[in-house]
Every structure is written in structure tokens, then in C-alpha cells.
């Protein structure tokens, strides 16, 4: 039972982020997977780059521009993304971290919570 609750919550968080990114950028990732590990929520988004970003990423300067632009966007909307995690988990987000790979076209988000959510769901 606990495993299905965890899987269900992970799927709900993934879906919420797909919708959020669609509303924000006009398209969501091709694939989203969320993992609850201890006091962390880890989200992995595949296929996040737009066609233009993929073209830019074929050059060094373009890669830097894409990473910088995505970092700025992440900073602008960090409150909203943390609210998604808080709303679904019932935990407070203490910190969040993000990085994007222009090579793989994927982004990782890590949210550190005030409680061991995995233990709570067990």
C-alpha cells in the first residue's frame, strides 16, 4: 500500500510540473519522472529544450546562453515550483536546486523538505 501511495504522489508531482512548464514555456518536457528519496523530491525532465535551444546548444556560446536563460527563468519561478512541491507533499521546501544539460536536453530539480517524506509514506 505504501509503495502505491509513493508512486501515486510521484506521478501527481510530475503531472503538476508538466502542466506548469506548458503554461510557462508553451511546451512541457517529453518525459517527467519524480522520485521521493528521504527528505528530497527529485524531478527529472527529459526533452526540455525547444527547437531553437537545441540549435543554439550546438555552439559553445549558444550553450552558455541557453543555460543562463534557463537559470534566470528558474530563479524567476522558483517560488511557484516550490509551491507545487509543498502543495502535493504537505511539507515545507527548505531549499531547491536545479541544473540543465544542453547535451542531453534534460533538467534535474531537487527539493529538500523539512520532513522525511519517504518515511512518512512508508
PDB file of N, CA and C in Angstrom, residues 2 4 19 27 44 46 50 65 70 79 81 87 114:
ATOM      1  N   UNK A   2       1.891   1.291   0.851  1.00  0.00           N
ATOM      2  CA  UNK A   2       2.749   2.479   0.962  1.00  0.00           C
ATOM      3  C   UNK A   2       3.451   2.779  -0.349  1.00  0.00           C
ATOM      4  N   UNK A   4       2.404   2.128  -3.403  1.00  0.00           N
ATOM      5  CA  UNK A   4       1.487   2.715  -4.376  1.00  0.00           C
ATOM      6  C   UNK A   4       1.177   4.176  -4.032  1.00  0.00           C
ATOM      7  N   UNK A  19       2.322  20.412 -16.474  1.00  0.00           N
ATOM      8  CA  UNK A  19       1.321  21.471 -16.711  1.00  0.00           C
ATOM      9  C   UNK A  19       1.942  22.853 -16.478  1.00  0.00           C
ATOM     10  N   UNK A  27       5.428  24.628 -23.863  1.00  0.00           N
ATOM     11  CA  UNK A  27       5.522  23.183 -24.070  1.00  0.00           C
ATOM     12  C   UNK A  27       6.144  22.570 -22.823  1.00  0.00           C
ATOM     13  N   UNK A  44      13.154  14.669 -12.691  1.00  0.00           N
ATOM     14  CA  UNK A  44      13.997  14.581 -13.886  1.00  0.00           C
ATOM     15  C   UNK A  44      13.104  14.789 -15.102  1.00  0.00           C
ATOM     16  N   UNK A  46      12.996  15.067 -19.201  1.00  0.00           N
ATOM     17  CA  UNK A  46      13.706  14.785 -20.453  1.00  0.00           C
ATOM     18  C   UNK A  46      13.023  15.522 -21.595  1.00  0.00           C
ATOM     19  N   UNK A  50      13.689  23.622 -26.428  1.00  0.00           N
ATOM     20  CA  UNK A  50      12.903  23.982 -27.614  1.00  0.00           C
ATOM     21  C   UNK A  50      13.784  23.740 -28.846  1.00  0.00           C
ATOM     22  N   UNK A  65      24.342  30.595 -23.383  1.00  0.00           N
ATOM     23  CA  UNK A  65      23.133  31.436 -23.432  1.00  0.00           C
ATOM     24  C   UNK A  65      21.907  30.636 -22.964  1.00  0.00           C
ATOM     25  N   UNK A  70      17.813  29.679 -18.957  1.00  0.00           N
ATOM     26  CA  UNK A  70      17.036  28.736 -18.163  1.00  0.00           C
ATOM     27  C   UNK A  70      17.264  28.958 -16.663  1.00  0.00           C
ATOM     28  N   UNK A  79       9.692  30.206  -6.667  1.00  0.00           N
ATOM     29  CA  UNK A  79       8.631  30.206  -5.659  1.00  0.00           C
ATOM     30  C   UNK A  79       7.455  29.335  -6.094  1.00  0.00           C
ATOM     31  N   UNK A  81       7.474  26.880  -8.326  1.00  0.00           N
ATOM     32  CA  UNK A  81       7.812  25.455  -8.389  1.00  0.00           C
ATOM     33  C   UNK A  81       7.890  24.854  -6.980  1.00  0.00           C
ATOM     34  N   UNK A  87       2.472  21.953  -1.965  1.00  0.00           N
ATOM     35  CA  UNK A  87       1.039  21.647  -2.081  1.00  0.00           C
ATOM     36  C   UNK A  87       0.810  20.134  -2.146  1.00  0.00           C
ATOM     37  N   UNK A 114      11.401  19.710   4.819  1.00  0.00           N
ATOM     38  CA  UNK A 114      11.603  19.797   6.266  1.00  0.00           C
ATOM     39  C   UNK A 114      11.295  18.483   6.979  1.00  0.00           C
TER      40      UNK A 114
END
